[in-house]
CSV table of C-alpha atoms in Angstrom, one decimal:
chain,number,residue,atom,x,y,z
A,1,MET,CA,-3.3,-7.2,-18.4
A,2,ASN,CA,-5.4,-10.2,-19.4
A,3,GLU,CA,-8.5,-11.5,-17.6
A,4,LEU,CA,-6.6,-14.0,-15.5
A,5,GLU,CA,-4.1,-11.4,-14.2
A,6,ASN,CA,-7.0,-9.0,-13.5
A,7,ALA,CA,-8.9,-11.7,-11.5
A,8,LEU,CA,-5.8,-12.5,-9.4
A,9,GLU,CA,-4.3,-9.0,-9.1
A,10,TRP,CA,-5.4,-8.8,-5.4
A,11,THR,CA,-3.0,-11.6,-4.5
A,12,LYS,CA,0.0,-9.4,-5.4
A,13,GLN,CA,1.7,-12.5,-6.6
A,14,PRO,CA,2.7,-13.5,-10.2
A,15,VAL,CA,0.2,-15.6,-11.8
A,16,PRO,CA,1.6,-19.2,-12.0
A,17,GLU,CA,2.4,-20.3,-15.5
A,18,PHE,CA,0.2,-23.5,-15.2
A,19,LEU,CA,-2.8,-21.3,-14.8
A,20,ARG,CA,-2.0,-19.4,-18.0
A,21,GLU,CA,-2.0,-22.8,-19.8
A,22,LEU,CA,-5.5,-23.8,-18.7
A,23,HIS,CA,-8.5,-23.3,-21.0
A,24,PRO,CA,-10.4,-20.1,-20.0
A,25,THR,CA,-13.3,-22.1,-18.5
A,26,GLN,CA,-10.8,-24.0,-16.2
A,27,GLN,CA,-9.1,-20.7,-15.3
A,28,LYS,CA,-12.4,-19.3,-14.1
A,29,LYS,CA,-12.9,-22.5,-12.0
A,30,ALA,CA,-9.4,-22.2,-10.6
A,31,ILE,CA,-10.0,-18.5,-9.7
A,32,THR,CA,-13.3,-19.3,-8.1
A,33,TYR,CA,-11.7,-22.1,-6.0
A,34,ILE,CA,-8.9,-19.8,-4.9
A,35,GLU,CA,-11.3,-17.1,-3.9
A,36,ASN,CA,-13.5,-19.4,-2.0
A,37,LEU,CA,-10.5,-21.0,-0.2
A,38,VAL,CA,-9.2,-17.6,0.7
A,39,SER,CA,-12.6,-16.4,1.9
A,40,SER,CA,-13.0,-19.6,4.1
A,41,LYS,CA,-9.5,-19.1,5.6
A,42,THR,CA,-10.0,-15.5,6.3
A,43,ASP,CA,-13.6,-15.6,7.5
A,44,GLY,CA,-13.9,-13.5,10.7
A,45,LEU,CA,-10.6,-11.5,10.2
A,46,ASP,CA,-12.5,-8.3,9.3
A,47,GLU,CA,-14.4,-8.5,12.6
A,48,LEU,CA,-11.2,-9.2,14.5
A,49,TYR,CA,-9.5,-6.2,12.9
A,50,HIS,CA,-12.4,-4.1,13.8
A,51,ALA,CA,-12.4,-5.3,17.3
A,52,ILE,CA,-8.6,-4.6,17.8
A,53,SER,CA,-9.1,-1.1,16.2
A,54,MET,CA,-11.8,-0.4,18.8
A,55,ILE,CA,-9.7,-1.7,21.7
A,56,VAL,CA,-6.5,0.1,20.9
A,57,LYS,CA,-8.4,3.4,21.0
A,58,TYR,CA,-8.3,3.2,24.8
A,59,ILE,CA,-4.6,2.1,25.1
A,60,PRO,CA,-1.9,4.8,24.9
A,61,HIS,CA,0.3,4.8,21.8
A,62,PHE,CA,3.5,4.5,23.9
A,63,VAL,CA,2.1,1.0,25.0
A,64,VAL,CA,0.6,-0.1,21.7
A,65,VAL,CA,3.4,0.8,19.3
A,66,PRO,CA,6.3,-1.2,20.8
A,67,LEU,CA,3.9,-4.3,21.1
A,68,MET,CA,2.8,-3.9,17.6
A,69,VAL,CA,6.3,-3.7,16.1
A,70,GLU,CA,7.5,-6.5,18.3
A,71,HIS,CA,4.6,-9.0,17.9
A,72,ILE,CA,2.3,-8.1,14.9
A,73,LYS,CA,3.2,-8.7,11.4
A,74,PRO,CA,2.9,-5.7,9.1
A,75,GLN,CA,0.0,-7.3,7.1
A,76,ILE,CA,-2.1,-7.7,10.2
A,77,ALA,CA,-1.2,-4.2,11.4
A,78,ALA,CA,-2.6,-3.0,8.0
A,79,GLY,CA,-5.8,-5.0,8.3
A,80,VAL,CA,-6.4,-3.3,11.7
A,81,CYS,CA,-5.5,0.1,10.2
A,82,LYS,CA,-8.1,-0.3,7.4
A,83,LYS,CA,-10.7,-0.6,10.2
A,84,MET,CA,-9.6,2.6,11.9
A,85,SER,CA,-10.7,6.1,11.1
A,86,THR,CA,-8.2,7.9,9.0
A,87,ASP,CA,-7.3,10.2,12.0
A,88,GLN,CA,-6.6,7.2,14.2
A,89,ALA,CA,-4.6,5.5,11.6
A,90,THR,CA,-2.6,8.6,11.1
A,91,GLY,CA,-1.8,8.9,14.7
A,92,TYR,CA,-0.1,5.3,14.6
A,93,ALA,CA,1.6,6.2,11.3
A,94,ASN,CA,3.2,9.2,12.9
A,95,ASP,CA,4.5,7.0,15.9
A,96,LEU,CA,5.6,3.8,14.1
A,97,PRO,CA,9.2,3.2,13.1
A,98,LEU,CA,9.8,4.0,9.5
A,99,GLU,CA,10.7,0.6,8.3
A,100,TYR,CA,7.9,-1.0,9.9
A,101,PHE,CA,5.4,1.6,8.7
A,102,SER,CA,6.9,1.0,5.2
A,103,GLN,CA,6.0,-2.7,5.3
A,104,VAL,CA,2.6,-1.9,6.8
A,105,SER,CA,2.0,0.6,4.0
A,106,ARG,CA,2.4,-2.1,1.2
A,107,HIS,CA,-0.8,-3.8,2.6
A,108,ILE,CA,-2.9,-0.7,2.6
A,109,ASP,CA,-4.9,0.6,-0.4
A,110,ASN,CA,-2.9,3.4,-2.2
A,111,GLN,CA,-5.8,5.9,-1.8
A,112,LEU,CA,-6.0,5.4,2.0
A,113,MET,CA,-2.2,5.7,2.2
A,114,ALA,CA,-2.4,9.0,0.4
A,115,GLN,CA,-5.0,10.2,3.0
A,116,ILE,CA,-3.0,9.1,5.9
A,117,LEU,CA,0.2,10.8,4.4
A,118,GLY,CA,-1.8,14.0,3.9
A,119,LYS,CA,-2.7,14.1,7.6
A,120,MET,CA,0.6,13.0,9.0
A,121,LYS,CA,3.0,15.3,10.7
A,122,LYS,CA,5.0,17.0,7.8
A,123,HIS,CA,8.4,15.7,8.9
A,124,ARG,CA,7.2,12.2,9.4
A,125,ALA,CA,5.4,12.2,6.0
A,126,GLU,CA,8.4,13.6,4.3
A,127,LYS,CA,10.7,10.9,5.9
A,128,PHE,CA,8.3,8.2,4.7
A,129,ILE,CA,8.2,9.6,1.1
A,130,HIS,CA,11.9,9.9,1.1
A,131,TYR,CA,12.3,6.3,2.3
A,132,GLU,CA,9.9,4.8,-0.2
A,133,LEU,CA,11.4,6.7,-3.0
A,134,GLN,CA,14.8,5.2,-2.2
A,135,HIS,CA,13.5,1.7,-1.4
A,136,HIS,CA,10.2,1.1,-3.1
A,137,LEU,CA,9.9,3.6,-5.9
A,138,LEU,CA,7.1,2.0,-7.7
A,139,HIS,CA,5.0,1.7,-4.5
A,140,MET,CA,5.5,5.4,-3.8
A,141,LEU,CA,4.4,6.3,-7.4
A,142,ASP,CA,1.3,4.1,-6.8
A,143,ILE,CA,0.5,6.2,-3.8
A,144,THR,CA,1.5,9.5,-5.4
A,145,GLU,CA,-1.3,9.1,-8.0
A,146,HIS,CA,-3.7,9.8,-5.0
A,147,LEU,CA,-2.0,12.6,-3.3
A,148,ASP,CA,-3.2,16.1,-3.0
A,149,GLU,CA,-1.1,19.0,-4.5
A,150,ARG,CA,0.8,19.8,-1.2
A,151,MET,CA,2.0,16.2,-0.9
A,152,LEU,CA,2.8,16.0,-4.6
A,153,GLU,CA,5.2,18.9,-4.1
A,154,VAL,CA,7.0,17.0,-1.4
A,155,VAL,CA,7.3,13.9,-3.8
A,156,ALA,CA,8.5,16.2,-6.6
A,157,LYS,CA,11.2,17.7,-4.6
A,158,ARG,CA,12.7,14.3,-3.7
A,159,VAL,CA,12.1,12.1,-6.8
A,160,THR,CA,14.6,11.6,-9.6
A,161,LEU,CA,12.5,11.2,-12.8
A,162,PRO,CA,13.6,9.7,-16.2
A,163,GLU,CA,15.3,12.3,-18.3
A,164,HIS,CA,13.8,11.4,-21.7
A,165,SER,CA,10.0,11.2,-22.5
A,166,ASP,CA,10.9,8.1,-24.6
A,167,ASP,CA,11.5,6.3,-21.3
A,168,LEU,CA,7.9,6.8,-20.4
A,169,VAL,CA,6.2,5.5,-23.5
A,170,ASN,CA,4.7,2.3,-21.8
A,171,HIS,CA,5.4,3.2,-18.2
A,172,PRO,CA,2.5,2.4,-15.9
A,173,HIS,CA,3.0,5.6,-13.9
A,174,LYS,CA,3.4,7.9,-17.0
A,175,GLU,CA,0.6,10.4,-15.9
A,176,VAL,CA,1.9,10.9,-12.4
A,177,ILE,CA,5.5,11.2,-13.6
A,178,GLU,CA,4.4,13.9,-16.0
A,179,ARG,CA,2.5,15.7,-13.2
A,180,LEU,CA,5.6,15.5,-11.0
A,181,ARG,CA,7.7,16.8,-13.8
A,182,GLU,CA,5.4,19.8,-14.2
A,183,ILE,CA,5.8,20.7,-10.5
A,184,GLN,CA,9.6,20.3,-10.7
């Protein structure tokens, strides 16, 4: 990954071709502009997410979860989740519909997702892992890199790995795939 891709990796968007064509000095100026623009447009969101996470502590899950699913975009729910304790976030993860939680999970740091999965009810965690392996394999492999041994075993039971080692030569998840293969 080059310097430009590294700098814009947080956007989770492909780097536009015209940025690649710019001189490195111009690329840095464009990146700085993008970061400043995003910062000005998102100023105050962290405080809002924190406030929401504090408020929902006092509202029963059976009230919050349907409202969340119906009216809050997964990216916003993830922002709130990041401001919660792992235990509080796990409580919501256990109650959210699987598809919605899957969407939310793509906006949460992989390490935090691994912690949440490790604390979730076993059945719910297994359903999520199975769903992600079927629909978002690379995302699940990203999370798997941070899972504890118990959860690695759950993934290993359900994942279908490439049969030949040659398939892994340049694979970004080579190490985690090898660990899963050892468990299988």
